[in-house]
mmCIF file of C-alpha atoms and ligand atoms in Angstrom:
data_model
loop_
_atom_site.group_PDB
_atom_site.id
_atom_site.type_symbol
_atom_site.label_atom_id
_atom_site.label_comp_id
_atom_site.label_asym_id
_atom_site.label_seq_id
_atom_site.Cartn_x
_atom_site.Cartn_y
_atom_site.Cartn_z
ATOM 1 C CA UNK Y 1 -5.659 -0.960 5.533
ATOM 2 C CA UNK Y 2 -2.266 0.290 5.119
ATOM 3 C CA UNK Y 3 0.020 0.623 1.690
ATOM 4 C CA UNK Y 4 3.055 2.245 0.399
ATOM 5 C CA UNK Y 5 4.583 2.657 4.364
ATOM 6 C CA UNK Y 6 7.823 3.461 2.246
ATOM 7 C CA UNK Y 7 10.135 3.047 5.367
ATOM 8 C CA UNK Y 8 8.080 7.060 6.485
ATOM 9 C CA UNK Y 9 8.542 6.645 10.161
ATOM 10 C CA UNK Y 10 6.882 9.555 11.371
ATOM 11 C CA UNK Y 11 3.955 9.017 8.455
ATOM 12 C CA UNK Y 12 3.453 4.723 10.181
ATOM 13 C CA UNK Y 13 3.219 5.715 13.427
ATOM 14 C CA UNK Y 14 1.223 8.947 13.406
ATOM 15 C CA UNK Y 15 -1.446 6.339 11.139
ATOM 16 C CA UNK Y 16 -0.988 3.644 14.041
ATOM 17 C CA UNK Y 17 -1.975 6.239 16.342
ATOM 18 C CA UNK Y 18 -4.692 7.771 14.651
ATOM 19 C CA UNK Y 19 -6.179 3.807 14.190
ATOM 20 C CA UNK Y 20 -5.554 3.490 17.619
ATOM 21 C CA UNK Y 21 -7.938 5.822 18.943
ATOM 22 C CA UNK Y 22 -10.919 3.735 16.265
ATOM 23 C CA UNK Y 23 -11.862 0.617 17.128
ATOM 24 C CA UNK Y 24 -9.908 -1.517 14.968
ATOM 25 C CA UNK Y 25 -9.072 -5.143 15.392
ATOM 26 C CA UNK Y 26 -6.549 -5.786 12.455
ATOM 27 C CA UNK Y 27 -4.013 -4.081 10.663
ATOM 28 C CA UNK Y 28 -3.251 -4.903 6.938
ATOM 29 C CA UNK Y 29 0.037 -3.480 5.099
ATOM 30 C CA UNK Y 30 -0.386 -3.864 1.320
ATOM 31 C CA UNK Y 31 3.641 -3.957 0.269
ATOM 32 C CA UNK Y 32 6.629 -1.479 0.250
ATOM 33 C CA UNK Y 33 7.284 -1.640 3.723
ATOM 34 C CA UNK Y 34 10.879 0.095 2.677
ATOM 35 C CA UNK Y 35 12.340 1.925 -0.161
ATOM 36 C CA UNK Y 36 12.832 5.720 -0.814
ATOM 37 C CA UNK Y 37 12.889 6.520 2.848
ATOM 38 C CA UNK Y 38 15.097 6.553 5.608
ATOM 39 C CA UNK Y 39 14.018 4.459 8.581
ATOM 40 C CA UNK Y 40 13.421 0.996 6.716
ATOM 41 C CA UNK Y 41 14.725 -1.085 9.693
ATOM 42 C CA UNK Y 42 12.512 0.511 12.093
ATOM 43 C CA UNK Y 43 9.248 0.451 10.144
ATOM 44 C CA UNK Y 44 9.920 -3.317 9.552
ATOM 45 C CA UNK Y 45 10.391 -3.371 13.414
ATOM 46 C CA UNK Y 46 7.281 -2.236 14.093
ATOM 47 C CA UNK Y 47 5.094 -3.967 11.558
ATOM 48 C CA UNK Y 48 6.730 -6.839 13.065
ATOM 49 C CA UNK Y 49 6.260 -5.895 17.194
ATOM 50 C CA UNK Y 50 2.181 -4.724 15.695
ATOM 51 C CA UNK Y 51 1.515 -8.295 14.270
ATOM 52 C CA UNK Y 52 0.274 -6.154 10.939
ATOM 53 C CA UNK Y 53 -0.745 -8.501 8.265
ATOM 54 C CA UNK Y 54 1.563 -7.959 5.295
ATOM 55 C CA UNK Y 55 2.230 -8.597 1.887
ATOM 56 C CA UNK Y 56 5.141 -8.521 -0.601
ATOM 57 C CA UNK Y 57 6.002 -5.241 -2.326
ATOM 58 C CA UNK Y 58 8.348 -4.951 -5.436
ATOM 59 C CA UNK Y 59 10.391 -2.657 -3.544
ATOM 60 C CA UNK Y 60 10.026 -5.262 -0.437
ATOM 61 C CA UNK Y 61 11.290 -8.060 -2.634
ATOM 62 C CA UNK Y 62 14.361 -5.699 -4.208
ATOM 63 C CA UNK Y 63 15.562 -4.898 -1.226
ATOM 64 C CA UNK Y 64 16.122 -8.535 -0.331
ATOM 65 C CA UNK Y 65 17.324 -9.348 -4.162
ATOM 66 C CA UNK Y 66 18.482 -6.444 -5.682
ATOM 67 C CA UNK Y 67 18.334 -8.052 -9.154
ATOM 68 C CA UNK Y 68 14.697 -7.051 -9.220
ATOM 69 C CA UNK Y 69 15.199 -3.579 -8.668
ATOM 70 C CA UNK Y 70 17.172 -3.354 -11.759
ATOM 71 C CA UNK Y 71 14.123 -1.605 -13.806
ATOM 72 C CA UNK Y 72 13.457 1.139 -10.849
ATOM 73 C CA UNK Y 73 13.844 4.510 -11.888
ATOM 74 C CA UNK Y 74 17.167 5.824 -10.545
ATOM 75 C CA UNK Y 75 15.811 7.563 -7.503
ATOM 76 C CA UNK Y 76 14.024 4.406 -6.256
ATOM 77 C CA UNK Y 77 17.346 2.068 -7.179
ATOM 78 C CA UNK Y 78 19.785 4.815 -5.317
ATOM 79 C CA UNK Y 79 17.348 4.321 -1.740
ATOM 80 C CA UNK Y 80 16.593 0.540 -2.559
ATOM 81 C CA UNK Y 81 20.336 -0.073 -2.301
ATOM 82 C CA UNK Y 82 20.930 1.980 0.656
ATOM 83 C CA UNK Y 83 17.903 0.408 2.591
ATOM 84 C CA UNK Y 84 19.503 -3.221 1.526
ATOM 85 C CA UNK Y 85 23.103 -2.024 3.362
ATOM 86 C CA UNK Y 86 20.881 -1.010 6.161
ATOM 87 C CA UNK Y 87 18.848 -3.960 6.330
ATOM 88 C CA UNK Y 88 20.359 -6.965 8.824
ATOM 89 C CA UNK Y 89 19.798 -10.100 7.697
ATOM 90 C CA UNK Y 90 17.115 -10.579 10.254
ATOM 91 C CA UNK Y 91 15.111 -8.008 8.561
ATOM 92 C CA UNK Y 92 15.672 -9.195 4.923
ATOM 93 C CA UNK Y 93 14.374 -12.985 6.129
ATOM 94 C CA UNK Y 94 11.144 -11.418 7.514
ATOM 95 C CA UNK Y 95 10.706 -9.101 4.315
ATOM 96 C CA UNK Y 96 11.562 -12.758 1.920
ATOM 97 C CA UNK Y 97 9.181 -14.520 4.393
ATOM 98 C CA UNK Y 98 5.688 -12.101 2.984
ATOM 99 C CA UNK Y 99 3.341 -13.504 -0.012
ATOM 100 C CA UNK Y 100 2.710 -11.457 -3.449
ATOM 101 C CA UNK Y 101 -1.025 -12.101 -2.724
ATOM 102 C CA UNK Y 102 -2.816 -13.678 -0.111
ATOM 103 C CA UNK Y 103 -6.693 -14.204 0.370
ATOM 104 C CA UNK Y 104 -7.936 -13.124 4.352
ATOM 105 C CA UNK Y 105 -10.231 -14.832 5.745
ATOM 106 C CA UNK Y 106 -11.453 -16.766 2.897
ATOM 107 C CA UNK Y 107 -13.614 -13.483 1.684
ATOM 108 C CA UNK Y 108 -10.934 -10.694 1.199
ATOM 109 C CA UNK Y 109 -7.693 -10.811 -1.490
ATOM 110 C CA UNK Y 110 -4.636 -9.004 -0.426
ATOM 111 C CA UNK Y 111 -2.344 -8.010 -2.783
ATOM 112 C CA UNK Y 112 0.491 -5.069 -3.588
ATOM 113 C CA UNK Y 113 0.258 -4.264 -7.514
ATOM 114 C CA UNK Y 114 -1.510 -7.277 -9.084
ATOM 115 C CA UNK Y 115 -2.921 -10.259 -8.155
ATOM 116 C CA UNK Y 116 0.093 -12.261 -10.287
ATOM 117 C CA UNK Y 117 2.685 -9.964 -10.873
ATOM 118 C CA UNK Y 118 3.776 -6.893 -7.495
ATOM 119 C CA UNK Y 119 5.201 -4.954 -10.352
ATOM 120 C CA UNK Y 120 2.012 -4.081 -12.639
ATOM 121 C CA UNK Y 121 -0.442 -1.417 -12.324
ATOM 122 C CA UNK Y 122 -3.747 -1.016 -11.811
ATOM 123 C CA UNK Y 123 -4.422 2.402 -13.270
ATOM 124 C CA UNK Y 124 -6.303 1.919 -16.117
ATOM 125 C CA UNK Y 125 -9.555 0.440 -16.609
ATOM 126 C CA UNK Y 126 -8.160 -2.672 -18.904
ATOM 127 C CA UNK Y 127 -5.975 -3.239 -15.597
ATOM 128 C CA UNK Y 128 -8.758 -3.262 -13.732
ATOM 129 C CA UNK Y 129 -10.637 -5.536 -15.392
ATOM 130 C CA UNK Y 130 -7.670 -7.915 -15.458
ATOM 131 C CA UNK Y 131 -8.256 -8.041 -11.728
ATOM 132 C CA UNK Y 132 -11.770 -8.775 -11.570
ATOM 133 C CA UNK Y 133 -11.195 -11.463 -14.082
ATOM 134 C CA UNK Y 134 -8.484 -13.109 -11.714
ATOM 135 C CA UNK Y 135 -10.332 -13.264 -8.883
ATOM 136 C CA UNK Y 136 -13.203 -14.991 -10.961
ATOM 137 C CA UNK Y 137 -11.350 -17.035 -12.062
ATOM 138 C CA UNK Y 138 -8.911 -17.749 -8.973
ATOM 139 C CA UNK Y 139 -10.711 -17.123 -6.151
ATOM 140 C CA UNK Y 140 -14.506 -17.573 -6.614
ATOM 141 C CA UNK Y 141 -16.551 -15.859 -4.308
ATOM 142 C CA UNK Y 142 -13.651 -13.487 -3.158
ATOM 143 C CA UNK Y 143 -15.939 -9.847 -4.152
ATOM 144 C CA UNK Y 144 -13.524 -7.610 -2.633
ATOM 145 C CA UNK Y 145 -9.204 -7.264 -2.573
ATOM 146 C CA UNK Y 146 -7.143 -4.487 -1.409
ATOM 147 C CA UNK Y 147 -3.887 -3.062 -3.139
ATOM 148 C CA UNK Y 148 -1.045 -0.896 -3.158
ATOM 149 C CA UNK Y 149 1.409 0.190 -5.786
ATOM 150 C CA UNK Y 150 0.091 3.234 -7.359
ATOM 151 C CA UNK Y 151 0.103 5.504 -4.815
ATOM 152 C CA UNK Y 152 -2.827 6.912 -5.380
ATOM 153 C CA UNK Y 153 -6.780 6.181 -3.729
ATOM 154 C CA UNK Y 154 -8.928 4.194 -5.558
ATOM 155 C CA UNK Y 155 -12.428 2.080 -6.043
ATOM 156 C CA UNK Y 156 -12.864 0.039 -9.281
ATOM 157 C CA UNK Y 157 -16.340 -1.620 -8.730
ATOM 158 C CA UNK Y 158 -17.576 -4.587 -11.111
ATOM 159 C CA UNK Y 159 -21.469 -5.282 -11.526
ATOM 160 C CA UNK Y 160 -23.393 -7.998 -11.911
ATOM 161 C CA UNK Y 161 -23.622 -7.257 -15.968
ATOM 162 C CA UNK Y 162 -19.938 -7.081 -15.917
ATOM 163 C CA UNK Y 163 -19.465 -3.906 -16.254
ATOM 164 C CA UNK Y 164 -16.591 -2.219 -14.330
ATOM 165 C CA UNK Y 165 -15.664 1.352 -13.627
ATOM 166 C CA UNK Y 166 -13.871 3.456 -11.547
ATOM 167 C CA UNK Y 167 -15.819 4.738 -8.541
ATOM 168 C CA UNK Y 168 -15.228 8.239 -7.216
ATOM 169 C CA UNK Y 169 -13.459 8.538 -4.028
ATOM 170 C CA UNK Y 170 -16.433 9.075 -1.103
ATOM 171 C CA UNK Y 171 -15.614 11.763 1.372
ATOM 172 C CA UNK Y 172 -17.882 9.762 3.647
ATOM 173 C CA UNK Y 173 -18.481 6.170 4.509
ATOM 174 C CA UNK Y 174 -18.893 4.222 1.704
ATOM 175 C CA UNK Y 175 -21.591 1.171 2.093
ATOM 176 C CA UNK Y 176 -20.154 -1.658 -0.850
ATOM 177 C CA UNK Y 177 -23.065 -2.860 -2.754
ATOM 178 C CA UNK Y 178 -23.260 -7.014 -1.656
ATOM 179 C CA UNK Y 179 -23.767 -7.877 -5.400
ATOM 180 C CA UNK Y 180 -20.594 -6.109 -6.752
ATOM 181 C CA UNK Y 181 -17.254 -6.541 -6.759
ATOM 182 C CA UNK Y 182 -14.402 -4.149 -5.562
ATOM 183 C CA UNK Y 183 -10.777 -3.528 -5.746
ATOM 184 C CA UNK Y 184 -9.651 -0.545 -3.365
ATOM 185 C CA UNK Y 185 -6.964 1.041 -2.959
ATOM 186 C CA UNK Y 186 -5.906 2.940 0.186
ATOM 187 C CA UNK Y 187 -3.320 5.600 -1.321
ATOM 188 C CA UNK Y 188 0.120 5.715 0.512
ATOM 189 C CA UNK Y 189 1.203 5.872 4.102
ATOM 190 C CA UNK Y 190 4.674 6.941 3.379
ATOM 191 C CA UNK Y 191 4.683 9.133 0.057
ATOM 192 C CA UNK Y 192 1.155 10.193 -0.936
ATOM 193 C CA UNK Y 193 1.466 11.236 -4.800
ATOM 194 C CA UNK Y 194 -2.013 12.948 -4.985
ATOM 195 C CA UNK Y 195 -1.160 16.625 -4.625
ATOM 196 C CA UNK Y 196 -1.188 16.024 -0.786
ATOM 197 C CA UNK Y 197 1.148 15.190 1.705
ATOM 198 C CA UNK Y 198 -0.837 13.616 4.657
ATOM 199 C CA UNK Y 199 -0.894 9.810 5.167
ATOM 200 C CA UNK Y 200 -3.120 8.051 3.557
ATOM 201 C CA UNK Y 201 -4.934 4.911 4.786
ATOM 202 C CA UNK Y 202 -8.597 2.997 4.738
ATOM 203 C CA UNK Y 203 -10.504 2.169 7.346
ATOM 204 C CA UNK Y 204 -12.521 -1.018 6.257
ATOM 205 C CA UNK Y 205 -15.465 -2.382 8.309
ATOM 206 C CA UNK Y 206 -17.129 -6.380 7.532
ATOM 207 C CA UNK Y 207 -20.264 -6.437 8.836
ATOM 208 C CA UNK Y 208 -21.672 -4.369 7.308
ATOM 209 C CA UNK Y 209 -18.923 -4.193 4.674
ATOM 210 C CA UNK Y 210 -18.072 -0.576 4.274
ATOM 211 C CA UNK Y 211 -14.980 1.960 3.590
ATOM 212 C CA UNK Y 212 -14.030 5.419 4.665
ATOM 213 C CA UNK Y 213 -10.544 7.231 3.116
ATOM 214 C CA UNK Y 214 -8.809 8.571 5.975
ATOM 215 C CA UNK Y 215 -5.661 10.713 5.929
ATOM 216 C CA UNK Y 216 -3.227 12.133 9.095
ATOM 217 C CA UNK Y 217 -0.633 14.714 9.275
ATOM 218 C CA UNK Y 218 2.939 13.756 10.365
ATOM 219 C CA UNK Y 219 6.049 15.290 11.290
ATOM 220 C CA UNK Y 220 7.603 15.495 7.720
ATOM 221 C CA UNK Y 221 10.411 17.798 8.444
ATOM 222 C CA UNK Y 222 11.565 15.023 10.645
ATOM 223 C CA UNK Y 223 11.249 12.472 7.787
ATOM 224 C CA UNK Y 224 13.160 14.627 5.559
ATOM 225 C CA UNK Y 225 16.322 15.642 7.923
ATOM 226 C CA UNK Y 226 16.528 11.976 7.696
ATOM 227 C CA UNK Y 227 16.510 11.783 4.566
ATOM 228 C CA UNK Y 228 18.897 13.988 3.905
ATOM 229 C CA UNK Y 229 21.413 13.207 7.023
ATOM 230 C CA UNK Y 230 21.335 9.418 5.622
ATOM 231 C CA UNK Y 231 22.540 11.467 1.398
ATOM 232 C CA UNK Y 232 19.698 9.827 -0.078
ATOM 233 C CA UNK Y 233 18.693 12.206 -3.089
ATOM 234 C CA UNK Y 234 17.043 15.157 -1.950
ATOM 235 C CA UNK Y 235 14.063 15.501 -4.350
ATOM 236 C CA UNK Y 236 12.668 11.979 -1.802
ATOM 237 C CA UNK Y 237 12.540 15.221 0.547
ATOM 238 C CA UNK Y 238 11.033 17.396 -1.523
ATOM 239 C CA UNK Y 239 8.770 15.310 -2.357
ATOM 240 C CA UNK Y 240 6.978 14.621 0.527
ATOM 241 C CA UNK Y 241 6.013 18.073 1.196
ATOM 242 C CA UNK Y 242 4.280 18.312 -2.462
ATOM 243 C CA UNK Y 243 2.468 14.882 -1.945
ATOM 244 C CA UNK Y 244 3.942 13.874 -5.338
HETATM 245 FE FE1 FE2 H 1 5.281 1.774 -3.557
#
């Protein structure tokens, strides 16, 4: 499980590497292929050439209608409308083509921010719950989705009382309990915003269904000479060094 790629170059294919030396049969991009980056066309390219699942970020779906990037903070809208110039139209059509949430294999929900809306949150515990109740409600028997958005790693688990909390991240392989439910969230390929620069990503096993947090250095002086060679603002730069 991939999220937040972020049009990091360096950060999607030292991940692809790293996955490629695991056994692993399927590759699933949460949203925001592009945005704040500098080599949108190229990341798109190679989701495309790795047949990675992937679903619609808000920064996905600006960058293809820039009307919805209208409420981005200024950094975000400055490197959403230079990745839309870059963009050729073949790109945009692939990026319009994704879904806001998809279900995989009738047991797994896929989806960038929330289940109804790739703009919202799930921070908080109330936005949590929202989830759970969704997928109750919208896709019975579905225990377990994966999303993007924040940035940041996380577990929310739901019991069978209905009570749901936040679980800490594992350092190790996490076992998920069959009679709870989960939302998880990988933390970002591209810009990691946890105090840590290293791509983030989750390595998700079925049978028996378990996770493990994984992270992978990259060449981020080359992602930020791009950065700045393309005048995007320079605190994108900066930030990728701080993880922030
Ligand atoms: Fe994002």
């Amino acid at each position: 499980m991939i999220s937040d790629v972020h049009s990091n170059l360096e950060a999607l294919k030292a991940v692809l590497e790293e996955i490629e030396k695991d056994d692993i049969s399927l590759v699933v991009n949460l949203g925001d292929l592009v945005g704040y980056n500098a080599n949108p066309k190229e990341c798109v390219d190679l989701v495309q050439k790795r047949k990675i699942i992937s679903i619609l970020g808000n920064h996905d779906r600006a960058a293809t209608e820039l009307k919805f990037a209208e409420g981005f903070n200024i950094l975000a809208y400055q490197a959403l409308v230079w990745s839309s110039k870059t963009l050729s139209k073949g790109h945009k059509k692939y990026l319009s083509s994704l879904e806001h949430t998809r279900v995989l294999w009738d047991r797994y929900l896929l989806f960038h921010g929330a289940p109804e809306n790739p703009e919202s949150y799930v921070f908080y515990l109330f936005q949590a719950k929202k989830v759970f109740n969704y997928m109750r409600k919208k896709t019975p028997g579905v225990r377990i989705g994966f999303f993007g958005h924040t940035h940041h790693r996380a577990v929310w688990k739901r019991d069978i009382r209905g009570k749901v909390s936040k679980v800490e991240i594992p350092e190790e392989q996490l076992v998920l309990d069959a009679e709870q439910m989960y939302i998880i969230n990988p933390g970002s390929v591209g810009q990691p915003r946890q105090q840590q620069w290293k791509a983030s990503y989750l390595v998700f096993t079925n049978e028996p269904e378990t996770i493990s947090f994984r992270s992978v250095a990259y060449d981020v002086q080359s992602a930020q000479s791009k950065i700045r060679e393309a005048h995007l603002p320079d605190y994108l730069a900066q930030r990728l060094e701080a993880g922030v």
